[in-house]
Every structure is written in C-alpha cells, then in structure tokens.
PDB file of C-alpha atoms in Angstrom:
ATOM      1  CA  MET A   1     -55.070 216.480  65.058  1.00 55.00           C
ATOM      2  CA  ALA A   2     -55.156 217.595  61.429  1.00 58.00           C
ATOM      3  CA  SER A   3     -51.484 216.727  61.077  1.00 60.00           C
ATOM      4  CA  ILE A   4     -52.055 213.050  61.966  1.00 58.00           C
ATOM      5  CA  ALA A   5     -55.189 212.642  59.840  1.00 51.00           C
ATOM      6  CA  PRO A   6     -53.186 211.637  56.726  1.00 50.00           C
ATOM      7  CA  LEU A   7     -51.301 209.058  58.802  1.00 46.00           C
ATOM      8  CA  ILE A   8     -54.570 207.587  60.075  1.00 49.00           C
ATOM      9  CA  VAL A   9     -55.873 207.328  56.505  1.00 47.00           C
ATOM     10  CA  ILE A  10     -52.677 205.583  55.348  1.00 49.00           C
ATOM     11  CA  LEU A  11     -52.832 203.124  58.241  1.00 45.00           C
ATOM     12  CA  ALA A  12     -56.496 202.394  57.562  1.00 49.00           C
ATOM     13  CA  VAL A  13     -55.698 201.628  53.931  1.00 48.00           C
ATOM     14  CA  LEU A  14     -52.629 199.509  54.677  1.00 48.00           C
ATOM     15  CA  ALA A  15     -53.927 197.601  57.714  1.00 47.00           C
ATOM     16  CA  PRO A  16     -56.005 195.020  55.802  1.00 47.00           C
ATOM     17  CA  SER A  17     -53.125 194.224  53.441  1.00 45.00           C
ATOM     18  CA  VAL A  18     -50.728 193.830  56.379  1.00 45.00           C
ATOM     19  CA  LEU A  19     -53.146 191.497  58.153  1.00 46.00           C
ATOM     20  CA  ASP A  20     -53.638 189.407  55.010  1.00 49.00           C
ATOM     21  CA  ALA A  21     -49.930 189.316  54.197  1.00 57.00           C
ATOM     22  CA  GLN A  22     -48.371 185.988  53.420  1.00 67.00           C
ATOM     23  CA  SER A  23     -45.706 184.746  55.736  1.00 81.00           C
ATOM     24  CA  PRO A  24     -42.987 183.359  53.438  1.00 92.00           C
ATOM     25  CA  ALA A  25     -41.285 181.578  56.345  1.00 95.00           C
ATOM     26  CA  ASP A  26     -44.523 179.863  57.378  1.00 97.00           C
ATOM     27  CA  GLU A  27     -45.331 178.971  53.782  1.00 98.00           C
ATOM     28  CA  GLN A  28     -41.921 177.300  53.523  1.00 97.00           C
ATOM     29  CA  ARG A  29     -42.502 175.468  56.819  1.00 98.00           C
ATOM     30  CA  ILE A  30     -45.788 174.083  55.468  1.00 98.00           C
ATOM     31  CA  ARG A  31     -44.154 173.029  52.196  1.00 98.00           C
ATOM     32  CA  ALA A  32     -41.349 171.340  54.154  1.00 98.00           C
ATOM     33  CA  ARG A  33     -43.911 169.597  56.352  1.00 98.00           C
ATOM     34  CA  ARG A  34     -45.720 168.346  53.235  1.00 98.00           C
ATOM     35  CA  GLU A  35     -42.451 167.041  51.795  1.00 98.00           C
ATOM     36  CA  SER A  36     -41.711 165.301  55.094  1.00 98.00           C
ATOM     37  CA  SER A  37     -45.141 163.650  54.921  1.00 98.00           C
ATOM     38  CA  ASN A  38     -44.453 162.529  51.335  1.00 98.00           C
ATOM     39  CA  ALA A  39     -41.112 161.061  52.457  1.00 98.00           C
ATOM     40  CA  ALA A  40     -42.851 159.209  55.321  1.00 98.00           C
ATOM     41  CA  ILE A  41     -45.294 157.681  52.835  1.00 98.00           C
ATOM     42  CA  ALA A  42     -42.442 156.669  50.524  1.00 98.00           C
ATOM     43  CA  ARG A  43     -40.692 154.826  53.382  1.00 98.00           C
ATOM     44  CA  HIS A  44     -44.021 153.400  54.671  1.00 98.00           C
ATOM     45  CA  ASP A  45     -43.729 155.184  58.021  1.00 98.00           C
ATOM     46  CA  ALA A  46     -47.306 155.567  59.257  1.00 97.00           C
ATOM     47  CA  ALA A  47     -46.229 157.312  62.485  1.00 97.00           C
ATOM     48  CA  GLY A  48     -44.188 159.784  60.435  1.00 97.00           C
ATOM     49  CA  ILE A  49     -47.300 160.627  58.430  1.00 97.00           C
ATOM     50  CA  GLY A  50     -49.210 161.162  61.669  1.00 98.00           C
ATOM     51  CA  ALA A  51     -46.699 163.786  62.807  1.00 97.00           C
ATOM     52  CA  ALA A  52     -48.220 166.288  60.363  1.00 98.00           C
ATOM     53  CA  LEU A  53     -51.837 165.541  61.322  1.00 98.00           C
ATOM     54  CA  ALA A  54     -53.880 167.384  63.937  1.00 98.00           C
ATOM     55  CA  PRO A  55     -55.431 165.061  66.543  1.00 98.00           C
ATOM     56  CA  ASN A  56     -58.911 165.830  65.140  1.00 98.00           C
ATOM     57  CA  VAL A  57     -57.977 165.784  61.429  1.00 98.00           C
ATOM     58  CA  ILE A  58     -60.720 164.967  58.931  1.00 98.00           C
ATOM     59  CA  VAL A  59     -59.733 163.297  55.653  1.00 98.00           C
ATOM     60  CA  VAL A  60     -61.990 162.624  52.675  1.00 98.00           C
ATOM     61  CA  THR A  61     -60.200 160.074  50.510  1.00 97.00           C
ATOM     62  CA  SER A  62     -60.327 159.774  46.737  1.00 97.00           C
ATOM     63  CA  ASN A  63     -62.990 157.074  47.044  1.00 95.00           C
ATOM     64  CA  SER A  64     -65.030 159.263  49.450  1.00 97.00           C
ATOM     65  CA  VAL A  65     -64.212 157.476  52.696  1.00 97.00           C
ATOM     66  CA  HIS A  66     -64.463 159.986  55.560  1.00 98.00           C
ATOM     67  CA  ARG A  67     -61.833 159.323  58.190  1.00 98.00           C
ATOM     68  CA  GLU A  68     -61.729 161.296  61.443  1.00 98.00           C
ATOM     69  CA  GLY A  69     -58.783 161.624  63.800  1.00 98.00           C
ATOM     70  CA  ARG A  70     -55.036 161.194  63.604  1.00 98.00           C
ATOM     71  CA  ASP A  71     -55.112 157.651  65.016  1.00 98.00           C
ATOM     72  CA  ALA A  72     -57.662 156.420  62.461  1.00 98.00           C
ATOM     73  CA  ASN A  73     -55.674 157.926  59.600  1.00 98.00           C
ATOM     74  CA  VAL A  74     -52.360 156.515  60.833  1.00 98.00           C
ATOM     75  CA  GLU A  75     -53.929 153.063  61.179  1.00 98.00           C
ATOM     76  CA  SER A  76     -55.374 153.322  57.661  1.00 98.00           C
ATOM     77  CA  PHE A  77     -51.920 154.057  56.245  1.00 98.00           C
ATOM     78  CA  ALA A  78     -50.409 151.208  58.276  1.00 98.00           C
ATOM     79  CA  GLU A  79     -53.054 148.848  56.857  1.00 98.00           C
ATOM     80  CA  GLN A  80     -52.367 150.019  53.289  1.00 97.00           C
ATOM     81  CA  PHE A  81     -48.641 149.447  53.813  1.00 98.00           C
ATOM     82  CA  ARG A  82     -49.399 145.878  55.009  1.00 97.00           C
ATOM     83  CA  THR A  83     -51.758 145.019  52.159  1.00 97.00           C
ATOM     84  CA  ARG A  84     -50.163 147.010  49.325  1.00 96.00           C
ATOM     85  CA  PRO A  85     -46.391 146.649  49.755  1.00 96.00           C
ATOM     86  CA  ASP A  86     -45.569 148.975  46.848  1.00 97.00           C
ATOM     87  CA  VAL A  87     -48.160 151.697  47.560  1.00 98.00           C
ATOM     88  CA  VAL A  88     -46.924 155.258  47.123  1.00 97.00           C
ATOM     89  CA  TYR A  89     -48.794 158.555  47.316  1.00 98.00           C
ATOM     90  CA  ARG A  90     -47.343 161.952  46.570  1.00 98.00           C
ATOM     91  CA  ARG A  91     -48.899 165.383  47.044  1.00 98.00           C
ATOM     92  CA  THR A  92     -47.405 168.286  45.089  1.00 98.00           C
ATOM     93  CA  PRO A  93     -48.563 171.719  46.221  1.00 98.00           C
ATOM     94  CA  ASP A  94     -49.467 174.272  43.558  1.00 98.00           C
ATOM     95  CA  ALA A  95     -50.113 176.968  46.160  1.00 98.00           C
ATOM     96  CA  VAL A  96     -49.903 177.531  49.885  1.00 98.00           C
ATOM     97  CA  ARG A  97     -51.666 180.596  51.300  1.00 98.00           C
ATOM     98  CA  VAL A  98     -51.096 181.595  54.924  1.00 98.00           C
ATOM     99  CA  PHE A  99     -53.622 183.680  56.882  1.00 97.00           C
ATOM    100  CA  MET A 100     -51.494 184.692  59.852  1.00 96.00           C
ATOM    101  CA  PRO A 101     -54.145 186.552  61.886  1.00 97.00           C
ATOM    102  CA  TRP A 102     -55.903 183.217  62.502  1.00 97.00           C
ATOM    103  CA  LEU A 103     -52.800 181.000  62.195  1.00 97.00           C
ATOM    104  CA  MET A 104     -54.385 179.032  59.332  1.00 98.00           C
ATOM    105  CA  ALA A 105     -53.325 178.176  55.819  1.00 98.00           C
ATOM    106  CA  SER A 106     -54.672 176.546  52.690  1.00 98.00           C
ATOM    107  CA  GLU A 107     -52.783 174.257  50.359  1.00 98.00           C
ATOM    108  CA  TYR A 108     -53.940 172.876  47.058  1.00 98.00           C
ATOM    109  CA  GLY A 109     -52.256 170.917  44.351  1.00 98.00           C
ATOM    110  CA  THR A 110     -52.055 167.589  42.578  1.00 98.00           C
ATOM    111  CA  TRP A 111     -51.667 164.109  44.011  1.00 98.00           C
ATOM    112  CA  THR A 112     -50.705 160.751  42.611  1.00 98.00           C
ATOM    113  CA  GLY A 113     -51.083 157.258  43.974  1.00 98.00           C
ATOM    114  CA  SER A 114     -49.943 153.873  42.726  1.00 97.00           C
ATOM    115  CA  TRP A 115     -49.831 150.259  43.839  1.00 97.00           C
ATOM    116  CA  THR A 116     -50.060 146.807  42.323  1.00 96.00           C
ATOM    117  CA  GLU A 117     -53.231 144.715  42.368  1.00 94.00           C
ATOM    118  CA  ALA A 118     -53.559 141.148  41.096  1.00 93.00           C
ATOM    119  CA  ASP A 119     -54.731 142.469  37.707  1.00 93.00           C
ATOM    120  CA  GLY A 120     -52.139 145.216  37.246  1.00 94.00           C
ATOM    121  CA  LYS A 121     -50.581 148.451  38.408  1.00 96.00           C
ATOM    122  CA  ILE A 122     -53.109 151.046  39.587  1.00 97.00           C
ATOM    123  CA  GLN A 123     -52.294 154.694  38.803  1.00 97.00           C
ATOM    124  CA  LEU A 124     -54.477 157.388  40.358  1.00 97.00           C
ATOM    125  CA  THR A 125     -54.152 161.139  39.933  1.00 98.00           C
ATOM    126  CA  GLY A 126     -56.183 164.104  41.004  1.00 98.00           C
ATOM    127  CA  ARG A 127     -56.423 167.351  42.940  1.00 98.00           C
ATOM    128  CA  TYR A 128     -56.354 167.905  46.695  1.00 98.00           C
ATOM    129  CA  PHE A 129     -57.038 170.635  49.212  1.00 98.00           C
ATOM    130  CA  ALA A 130     -55.611 170.826  52.728  1.00 98.00           C
ATOM    131  CA  LYS A 131     -56.364 173.159  55.632  1.00 98.00           C
ATOM    132  CA  TRP A 132     -53.499 173.769  58.047  1.00 98.00           C
ATOM    133  CA  ARG A 133     -53.484 175.296  61.526  1.00 98.00           C
ATOM    134  CA  LYS A 134     -50.502 176.503  63.523  1.00 98.00           C
ATOM    135  CA  VAL A 135     -50.595 175.002  67.031  1.00 97.00           C
ATOM    136  CA  ASN A 136     -47.775 175.565  69.525  1.00 95.00           C
ATOM    137  CA  ASP A 137     -45.552 176.813  66.695  1.00 95.00           C
ATOM    138  CA  ALA A 138     -46.141 173.682  64.582  1.00 97.00           C
ATOM    139  CA  TRP A 139     -48.217 173.535  61.401  1.00 98.00           C
ATOM    140  CA  LEU A 140     -50.705 170.632  61.471  1.00 98.00           C
ATOM    141  CA  ILE A 141     -53.199 169.424  58.875  1.00 98.00           C
ATOM    142  CA  GLU A 142     -56.783 169.900  60.071  1.00 98.00           C
ATOM    143  CA  SER A 143     -58.432 168.555  56.944  1.00 98.00           C
ATOM    144  CA  GLU A 144     -57.618 167.086  53.562  1.00 98.00           C
ATOM    145  CA  THR A 145     -59.882 166.304  50.624  1.00 98.00           C
ATOM    146  CA  TYR A 146     -58.742 164.264  47.623  1.00 98.00           C
ATOM    147  CA  VAL A 147     -60.619 164.334  44.306  1.00 98.00           C
ATOM    148  CA  PRO A 148     -59.687 161.775  41.649  1.00 98.00           C
ATOM    149  CA  GLU A 149     -59.319 162.874  38.033  1.00 98.00           C
ATOM    150  CA  SER A 150     -57.954 159.687  36.481  1.00 98.00           C
ATOM    151  CA  CYS A 151     -57.513 156.035  37.338  1.00 97.00           C
ATOM    152  CA  THR A 152     -55.812 153.604  35.017  1.00 95.00           C
ATOM    153  CA  SER A 153     -55.518 149.834  34.982  1.00 89.00           C
ATOM    154  CA  GLY A 154     -57.308 147.126  36.843  1.00 86.00           C
ATOM    155  CA  ALA A 155     -60.764 146.419  38.198  1.00 93.00           C
ATOM    156  CA  TYR A 156     -60.123 148.892  41.031  1.00 94.00           C
ATOM    157  CA  CYS A 157     -60.612 151.738  38.565  1.00 95.00           C
ATOM    158  CA  GLN A 158     -63.906 150.292  37.305  1.00 94.00           C
ATOM    159  CA  ARG A 159     -65.625 150.123  40.710  1.00 92.00           C
ATOM    160  CA  VAL A 160     -67.693 153.142  41.658  1.00 93.00           C
ATOM    161  CA  PRO A 161     -67.071 153.915  45.347  1.00 91.00           C
TER     162      PRO A 161
END
C-alpha cells in the first residue's frame, strides 16, 4: 500500500486539471460553427443560422429584446433580412473555453452590425457572450447576450431601447 501512495497523491493533484482541460478539437468545432453562422448571416440564410441554435436558446439582443427558442430567433432574422436588405452581423470570438466534463463551453468576443436606414448607414459594435452545449455530438448555442458599445449614424442610435 505504501508503494502506491505516491501514485494516489499524483493522481489526486492531476485529476482536477485533467477534468478542466480544454479540448482543442472541440474548441475548433465551436469556432467553425460560429464562422458557419456568420456566413449564414452574410448570405441572409435564416435557416442556416438556426442550425447552430439549441431548440430552447435564449438570446438577449443589443437593444435588450429577450427572444426564446430557435424558431423565434430564426423568424427574427428572416424578418430583418426582409426589412433590412443589407443587414450584416459578425461575431468574432476572442476566446472559447470548453468544459468537457459537462459538455459545455463559453465564447466571448466582439460583434458588429450594420444596415441602412432612411437617414443613413447604422454601425453597431459591442461585446457578446455565448454558452454552448454539446448535444448528440453537435455543439449548439444555448444562450447569447449582446452588449452594445457604440452606435453611429441615424436616429436609430439616438433611441434608448
């Protein structure tokens, strides 16, 4: 028993770091999924955006609208594409952290949005946070929160939500 005591101590010390270890492959899958979502927005493909969303996703938009569910979020994008033909949003991750024991991950970074209103081109920028969950070997967004940091041009930027 004394001969395995050092091994037990080593395992006890290393176990938490192994459990918390990042999964580089899963981090890359999340980053690829985010890029795919950005590409879907760029081509105005609302269904393509929905592919990355969990059925029960919760989104808090930059103007503090709370939208629940994949269907509601897909319809919101479809409506924006109808009413703002040049709308584009882009999310750029600064970090993705994977917690493999629970099959969850966090992502945070910067976002930009732009479209044309009657009184000019709107440019929005800010920070975002997303929570991902791995379901049936696919990473899905469970929640996203967008915080604006700047808005330029037009009356849109002057209205307090």
